[in-house]
Amino acid sequence: MDAAGGRRVRRPGPGPPRRAGAPCGRVLLWGWALLGCAWCPRPPGAAAAGYALDDSGGLGSEFDGIGAVSGGGATSRLLVNYPEPYRSQILDYLFMPNFGASLHILKVEIGGDGQSTDGTEPSHMHYENDENYFRGYEWWLMKEAKKRNPNIKLIGLPWAFPGWIGRGQNWPYNHPDVTVYYIVSWILGAKQYHNLDIDYIGIWNERSFNRKYIKLLRYTMDKRGLQRVRIIASDNMWEPISFFMMVDSELHKVVDIIGAHYPGTKTVASALATQKKLWASEDYSTFNDEVGAGCWARILNQNYVNGNMTSTIAWNLVASYYEVLPFGRDGLMTAQEPWSGYYAVEGPIWITAHTTQFTHPGWHYLQVDGHLKDGGSYVALTDGLGNLTIIIETMTYRHSQCIRPPLLPFIVSPQKATFYLKGSFHKVKNLKMWYTKLGFKSANSTLFHPLPPVKVHEGMFSLNLDVDEVYTLTTIMTGRKGTYPDPPQSKPFPSNYKDDFNICNPPFSEAPYFADQTGVFEYFVNTSDPGDHIFTLRQVVVQRPITWSSDADQAISIIGGFKWVNVTITCDVYIERLGNGGVFIAGRVNNGGIYVRRSKGLFFWVFADGTYRVTGDLAGEEVLMKGMSGVRARVWHTLTLNLKGSSASGLLNGYPLWENVTLSETSHGWAAIGTRSFEFAQFDNFHVEAS
């Protein structure tokens, strides 16, 4: 996800009416497709275009699979808090072969304690002498994916890095040996603690690469027995990595795959000249309605047809973060309500299935042009053992615009297409057919629907193609549209929510529903406290990370309903830093993700020097009230914040500390907790009540 591109694509209006003149209605068009008949009448003046599918002259590029990204960042944050059976159902729709998306690749963020789009993900090494391979949820997610599909490929890629790596600089390459040690430790930890084999490793998401670092990474992985791990570079644009690979033979040798983001289905001459595998290593990132499904259908085919890309990876896997954060619902499916259990299997899941359920990494594309005469595209793949899969898409311009890059207008029209099976495919008699029609006029889409087999007569069959359709024709008979009973109904976040963090062996390092936006808040066992605060939530990042985005200067974790207006928030707080330490609770917080620095709301701060402050912003620049509180570090205190209408008041240890503060800028938003800076601090007995 590019931090600079934070606006959802605007939906254009309805497209032009369907072209008239075909003598048969929609039902007959379906009938023609079902029969695959070459004798069907054609629209006046129309001729069937012919497309040969032939393996006798050799095969095209090797297919590397379709995947999705968890992270970049914190995009799967709420998924882990779903109750069963709904959490397992969501995972099945994503990863189970022949059920839903049936993904071939899972790409995860190597957490770096920094903001990476919709939140921060914890590092396995917060500090130089610290290693913990059970933080966060990406380890769990990779294991769940492998449980369902042992053959799924795994990719790791950093967005941010812990601050200690930079040795005081916001840069990971000044000491490449340190950064290599950090990344290789993550790969080795995946195997040692979770029995996960990482297949590919990236460099630094959408930021600079360093040739010395890449070479040292390859050398060190080889030395540590990780020869099987392939390097993807540079998860940005085609250039300048392609240029440097052409002039640096050692770099060319160690980079296995050139990965570009949002390539618009195009590549460049220098990338092709490297003769390396080319991937769209991040793409899609579009609101997951029908237009998002159309975007995904178009680029899954055309990334290869136009750009010779043999893998396409969607950002993101599942929209499992608060929707009002940047790029809400830009996942293949939506699961953002663990408190209710509601989730939605969106169109992009079934668009993915059109390819993934009938191909596997290691198959090969056929050598075809791939462009349909009247718009749209097709690809054909084979396992080299007689199986054939053809995927056709006829997405129109208005109905397939991705969030980026800008799409130039084009025309797609209803058409008849005749396919000629040659070479080893000439003897194929039947092809199973799966069909999708994205419904922009009726608002009723047909998604991944099985139709009767197409009859192949003497190596030939024809289809009448309408616009905004996807067809898969295949010799593979194992496809399935998996289903579960409807999940529970959607509900807002509970209006009365408490968490005392009293859990001895938490399954995850983060408390339910808290979404860290700067810093990392983890369950903590406070063995020095003999009283009621043994189990707490602790902010643990004490040095500004090497940032990918514009992290705030304060640590903050949000929770709750974005539409909350009148709230009472109570939390016990414990400042650990003497002198200049500080903590806050907040309500009506209106921003997060890559925009966290600009967060407004009502922030109630207390500091170790005995003062308090009330501000209208996270940065603490808009001071609404201040004074003495008597708060001390390393003593537990209870803060209460009341927000009602345009007025706010605060209590300390149950007694009024300030009141009659007028709220002017934000009318609603999340609740939050946080710290003055990157410092240790603890929180306990959190309670929010909204009305």
XYZ file of C-alpha atoms in Angstrom, residues 187-579:
393
model
C 13.077 -16.498 8.653
C 14.858 -18.870 11.035
C 12.350 -18.148 13.811
C 9.475 -19.027 11.497
C 10.977 -22.489 11.067
C 12.234 -23.039 14.612
C 9.115 -21.952 16.478
C 6.312 -22.554 13.973
C 7.722 -25.079 11.467
C 7.056 -22.585 8.666
C 9.281 -22.545 5.592
C 9.438 -19.068 4.105
C 9.649 -19.308 0.309
C 10.351 -15.681 -0.644
C 11.745 -12.624 1.112
C 11.437 -8.988 0.092
C 13.656 -5.950 0.731
C 11.733 -2.864 1.956
C 8.179 -2.206 0.852
C 7.892 0.691 -1.627
C 11.064 2.324 -0.363
C 14.722 2.346 -1.395
C 16.805 -0.752 -1.923
C 20.524 -1.147 -1.309
C 22.632 -3.375 -3.519
C 25.141 -4.201 -0.807
C 22.314 -5.201 1.525
C 20.646 -7.477 -1.060
C 23.908 -9.256 -1.817
C 24.713 -9.690 1.878
C 21.205 -11.012 2.492
C 21.721 -13.692 -0.170
C 25.160 -14.594 1.161
C 23.921 -14.867 4.744
C 20.851 -16.911 3.839
C 23.030 -19.339 1.899
C 25.431 -19.579 4.819
C 22.545 -20.318 7.217
C 21.086 -23.076 5.056
C 18.353 -20.943 3.497
C 19.294 -21.478 -0.150
C 15.673 -22.285 -0.996
C 14.486 -18.785 0.005
C 14.164 -16.625 -3.123
C 14.658 -12.838 -3.161
C 12.027 -10.454 -4.547
C 13.115 -6.889 -5.350
C 12.197 -4.241 -4.956
C 8.419 -4.148 -4.236
C 8.182 -0.693 -5.755
C 8.445 0.282 -9.436
C 10.095 -1.630 -12.285
C 12.873 0.926 -12.181
C 15.523 1.498 -10.973
C 15.965 -2.106 -9.827
C 15.845 -3.403 -13.418
C 18.518 -0.955 -14.562
C 20.877 -1.845 -11.734
C 20.383 -5.545 -12.372
C 21.464 -5.015 -15.967
C 24.694 -3.231 -14.995
C 25.503 -5.240 -11.862
C 25.938 -8.913 -12.673
C 26.186 -9.927 -9.005
C 22.903 -8.185 -8.208
C 21.349 -9.842 -11.253
C 22.459 -13.204 -9.941
C 20.990 -12.867 -6.448
C 17.599 -11.301 -7.317
C 15.214 -14.038 -8.402
C 12.035 -12.031 -9.035
C 11.371 -8.412 -9.924
C 8.277 -7.369 -8.019
C 6.415 -4.191 -9.008
C 3.439 -2.544 -7.334
C 0.328 -1.379 -9.179
C 1.934 -1.744 -12.621
C -1.291 -1.054 -14.522
C -0.818 -4.389 -16.373
C 2.316 -2.992 -18.053
C 6.009 -3.678 -17.701
C 9.094 -1.920 -19.106
C 11.780 -2.994 -21.544
C 14.566 -3.095 -18.970
C 12.585 -5.456 -16.725
C 11.939 -7.789 -19.650
C 15.596 -7.596 -20.625
C 16.673 -9.065 -17.283
C 14.892 -12.302 -18.256
C 13.850 -12.658 -14.639
C 10.383 -13.581 -13.420
C 8.138 -10.508 -13.248
C 5.426 -10.232 -10.606
C 2.774 -7.739 -9.654
C 3.892 -8.246 -6.064
C 1.178 -5.869 -4.825
C -1.906 -4.874 -6.787
C -5.689 -4.332 -6.575
C -6.183 -2.278 -3.346
C -9.712 -1.371 -4.416
C -13.034 -1.212 -2.576
C -14.447 -4.734 -2.780
C -17.787 -4.052 -4.471
C -18.596 -5.062 -8.055
C -16.164 -2.505 -9.479
C -13.466 -3.928 -7.238
C -14.311 -7.387 -8.525
C -14.116 -6.067 -12.090
C -10.726 -4.494 -11.401
C -9.426 -7.771 -9.991
C -10.788 -9.840 -12.896
C -9.198 -7.549 -15.456
C -5.719 -7.391 -13.911
C -5.531 -11.100 -13.069
C -5.607 -11.807 -16.795
C -4.042 -8.700 -18.241
C -1.022 -8.562 -15.943
C 0.184 -11.542 -17.933
C -1.357 -10.652 -21.301
C 0.079 -7.115 -21.335
C 2.997 -7.358 -18.932
C 4.177 -10.983 -18.815
C 3.664 -11.012 -15.030
C 3.364 -14.560 -13.779
C 1.995 -13.769 -10.324
C -0.414 -11.165 -8.999
C -0.767 -10.485 -5.281
C -3.675 -8.484 -3.891
C -3.488 -5.919 -1.130
C -5.170 -6.968 0.959
C -6.152 -10.457 2.011
C -9.149 -9.596 4.177
C -10.446 -6.191 5.242
C -10.288 -6.935 8.948
C -9.677 -3.468 10.393
C -11.950 -0.599 11.365
C -13.572 0.459 8.094
C -13.042 4.193 8.600
C -9.271 3.668 8.649
C -7.570 4.304 5.281
C -8.604 2.047 2.407
C -11.576 0.546 4.224
C -12.904 -2.666 2.647
C -10.007 -2.925 0.205
C -9.690 -6.664 0.824
C -10.749 -9.743 -1.092
C -13.457 -10.142 1.557
C -14.635 -8.226 4.625
C -14.391 -9.342 8.262
C -14.409 -6.227 10.441
C -16.916 -7.148 13.168
C -15.573 -9.834 15.486
C -17.923 -8.602 18.235
C -20.934 -9.623 16.109
C -19.416 -12.472 14.087
C -20.613 -10.894 10.829
C -18.453 -11.173 7.712
C -19.075 -10.822 3.972
C -17.725 -12.997 1.168
C -17.264 -10.366 -1.509
C -17.047 -10.687 -5.299
C -13.210 -10.657 -5.456
C -13.154 -14.001 -3.621
C -15.028 -15.653 -6.475
C -13.110 -13.801 -9.170
C -9.958 -15.281 -7.604
C -11.488 -18.750 -7.684
C -11.881 -18.552 -11.460
C -8.083 -18.880 -11.690
C -6.872 -20.470 -8.469
C -9.190 -23.465 -8.327
C -8.140 -24.653 -11.776
C -4.405 -23.902 -11.865
C -1.382 -24.381 -9.648
C 2.067 -22.800 -9.425
C 4.294 -24.690 -11.825
C 1.721 -24.782 -14.607
C 2.588 -22.861 -17.773
C 0.777 -20.279 -19.809
C 0.193 -21.079 -23.466
C 1.774 -18.825 -26.042
C -1.228 -16.740 -27.069
C -1.828 -13.076 -27.808
C -4.486 -12.934 -25.103
C -6.505 -9.991 -26.434
C -10.082 -10.501 -27.566
C -11.055 -8.802 -30.817
C -13.841 -6.651 -29.315
C -12.206 -6.053 -25.963
C -11.371 -8.162 -22.964
C -8.745 -10.830 -22.603
C -8.097 -14.524 -22.219
C -5.300 -16.679 -20.871
C -4.796 -20.410 -21.152
C -2.682 -22.586 -18.872
C -1.657 -26.223 -18.776
C 0.040 -28.581 -16.368
C 1.853 -30.222 -19.291
C -0.018 -33.450 -18.590
C -3.043 -32.816 -20.790
C -5.031 -30.513 -18.509
C -6.141 -27.161 -19.861
C -7.693 -24.135 -18.161
C -8.926 -21.053 -20.044
C -9.958 -17.852 -18.239
C -11.827 -15.157 -20.187
C -12.790 -11.685 -18.922
C -14.784 -8.938 -20.643
C -14.610 -6.175 -18.052
C -15.639 -2.741 -19.282
C -13.809 0.484 -18.552
C -16.348 1.964 -16.139
C -16.729 -1.269 -14.246
C -13.096 -2.297 -13.721
C -11.199 0.760 -12.532
C -8.706 -0.032 -9.814
C -7.654 2.537 -7.251
C -4.411 3.045 -9.180
C -2.924 3.722 -11.646
C -5.332 5.817 -13.750
C -6.982 3.697 -16.411
C -7.194 4.946 -19.983
C -10.645 4.517 -21.578
C -11.281 1.464 -23.707
C -14.286 -0.238 -25.293
C -15.547 -3.772 -24.760
C -18.512 -5.049 -26.785
C -20.565 -8.257 -26.866
C -18.811 -10.671 -29.196
C -18.592 -14.214 -30.390
C -15.298 -16.007 -29.821
C -14.271 -19.318 -31.369
C -11.438 -21.299 -29.818
C -9.427 -23.925 -31.680
C -7.749 -26.561 -29.533
C -4.596 -27.865 -31.148
C -1.591 -29.927 -30.218
C -2.204 -32.190 -27.233
C -5.560 -30.474 -26.582
C -7.116 -31.473 -29.904
C -8.674 -34.594 -28.407
C -10.449 -32.736 -25.584
C -14.193 -33.393 -25.871
C -15.678 -31.445 -22.959
C -14.724 -28.477 -20.843
C -16.287 -27.736 -17.490
C -17.510 -24.126 -17.345
C -17.744 -21.632 -14.466
C -19.414 -18.284 -15.001
C -19.562 -14.833 -13.402
C -21.675 -11.893 -14.487
C -21.156 -8.674 -12.538
C -24.540 -7.024 -12.253
C -24.239 -3.267 -12.509
C -27.742 -2.612 -13.850
C -29.724 -5.054 -11.751
C -27.384 -5.037 -8.720
C -27.624 -8.823 -8.796
C -24.374 -10.490 -9.741
C -23.926 -14.113 -10.701
C -20.684 -15.189 -9.033
C -18.702 -18.316 -9.854
C -21.669 -20.332 -11.062
C -21.158 -23.818 -12.570
C -22.725 -24.368 -15.974
C -23.075 -27.538 -18.037
C -19.902 -28.573 -19.871
C -19.050 -27.066 -23.232
C -18.989 -29.595 -26.060
C -15.813 -29.445 -28.137
C -16.423 -30.558 -31.727
C -13.328 -31.483 -33.736
C -11.192 -29.251 -31.547
C -13.454 -26.228 -31.806
C -16.028 -24.453 -29.657
C -17.615 -21.019 -29.648
C -18.924 -18.714 -26.947
C -21.117 -15.657 -27.126
C -19.576 -13.230 -24.654
C -21.418 -10.325 -23.074
C -19.677 -7.506 -21.208
C -18.551 -7.688 -17.547
C -18.318 -11.452 -17.561
C -15.740 -14.017 -16.499
C -15.598 -17.557 -17.836
C -13.401 -20.443 -16.805
C -13.338 -23.440 -19.110
C -11.296 -26.335 -17.835
C -10.556 -30.028 -17.853
C -10.222 -29.838 -14.044
C -13.373 -31.206 -12.418
C -12.677 -30.442 -8.752
C -13.937 -26.848 -8.612
C -16.472 -25.992 -5.949
C -18.277 -22.940 -4.656
C -17.988 -23.500 -0.942
C -20.721 -22.226 1.345
C -21.485 -21.909 5.026
C -24.696 -20.829 6.738
C -25.092 -17.075 6.876
C -23.053 -15.481 9.676
C -24.775 -13.462 12.414
C -26.220 -10.081 11.490
C -24.029 -7.001 11.485
C -24.017 -5.024 14.743
C -22.200 -1.906 15.923
C -19.419 -2.152 18.486
C -20.860 -2.838 21.979
C -21.896 0.388 23.688
C -20.660 -0.925 27.027
C -17.258 -2.582 26.821
C -14.786 -3.596 29.540
C -11.390 -5.287 29.577
C -9.340 -5.947 32.708
C -6.602 -7.760 30.710
C -6.597 -10.570 33.301
C -5.474 -13.459 31.134
C -2.612 -15.754 32.096
C -1.756 -17.264 28.712
C -3.203 -15.031 25.994
C -3.424 -16.614 22.537
C -2.220 -13.346 20.998
C -0.007 -10.551 22.277
C -2.619 -7.831 21.715
C -5.880 -7.306 23.584
C -9.106 -7.765 21.567
C -10.285 -4.872 19.400
C -7.443 -2.489 20.307
C -5.856 -1.303 17.057
C -2.383 0.157 17.596
C -1.719 3.188 15.389
C 1.685 4.206 16.732
C 3.644 2.098 19.186
C 2.754 -1.430 20.292
C 0.461 -2.316 23.200
C 0.939 -5.853 24.542
C -0.349 -8.019 27.336
C 2.064 -7.749 30.273
C 2.597 -9.652 33.514
C 3.519 -7.070 36.140
C 5.280 -9.318 38.662
C 6.372 -6.315 40.761
C 2.754 -5.452 41.612
C 1.359 -7.519 44.506
C -2.110 -6.013 44.162
C -4.790 -5.711 41.494
C -2.548 -4.862 38.532
C -0.612 -8.059 37.870
C -2.050 -8.439 34.357
C -1.996 -5.220 32.334
C -1.657 -3.804 28.827
C 1.749 -2.198 28.256
C 3.112 0.129 25.588
C 6.506 -1.381 24.764
C 8.131 0.615 21.932
C 10.683 2.947 23.531
C 12.481 4.219 20.425
C 10.979 5.708 17.293
C 11.056 3.028 14.598
C 12.544 3.358 11.147
C 9.290 4.573 9.726
C 7.474 3.686 6.550
C 4.708 6.215 7.112
C 4.250 9.380 9.150
C 4.041 7.815 12.583
C 2.906 10.087 15.375
C 5.350 11.213 18.054
C 2.982 9.714 20.614
C 1.927 6.075 20.972
C -1.815 5.499 20.475
C -4.207 2.558 20.232
C -7.828 3.060 19.165
C -10.927 1.019 19.944
C -14.705 1.075 19.535
C -17.261 2.739 17.325
C -16.272 5.594 15.055
C -19.772 7.080 15.355
C -19.582 7.333 19.131
C -20.593 10.809 20.376
C -21.467 10.700 24.070
C -19.011 8.472 25.920
C -17.533 7.865 29.338
C -14.065 6.322 29.274
C -12.339 5.061 32.410
C -8.895 3.481 32.628
C -6.244 2.845 35.259
C -2.886 4.201 34.116
C 0.710 3.733 35.259
C 3.476 6.051 34.061
C 6.813 4.244 34.120
C 9.132 7.012 32.934
C 10.229 9.418 35.636
C 10.444 13.130 34.912
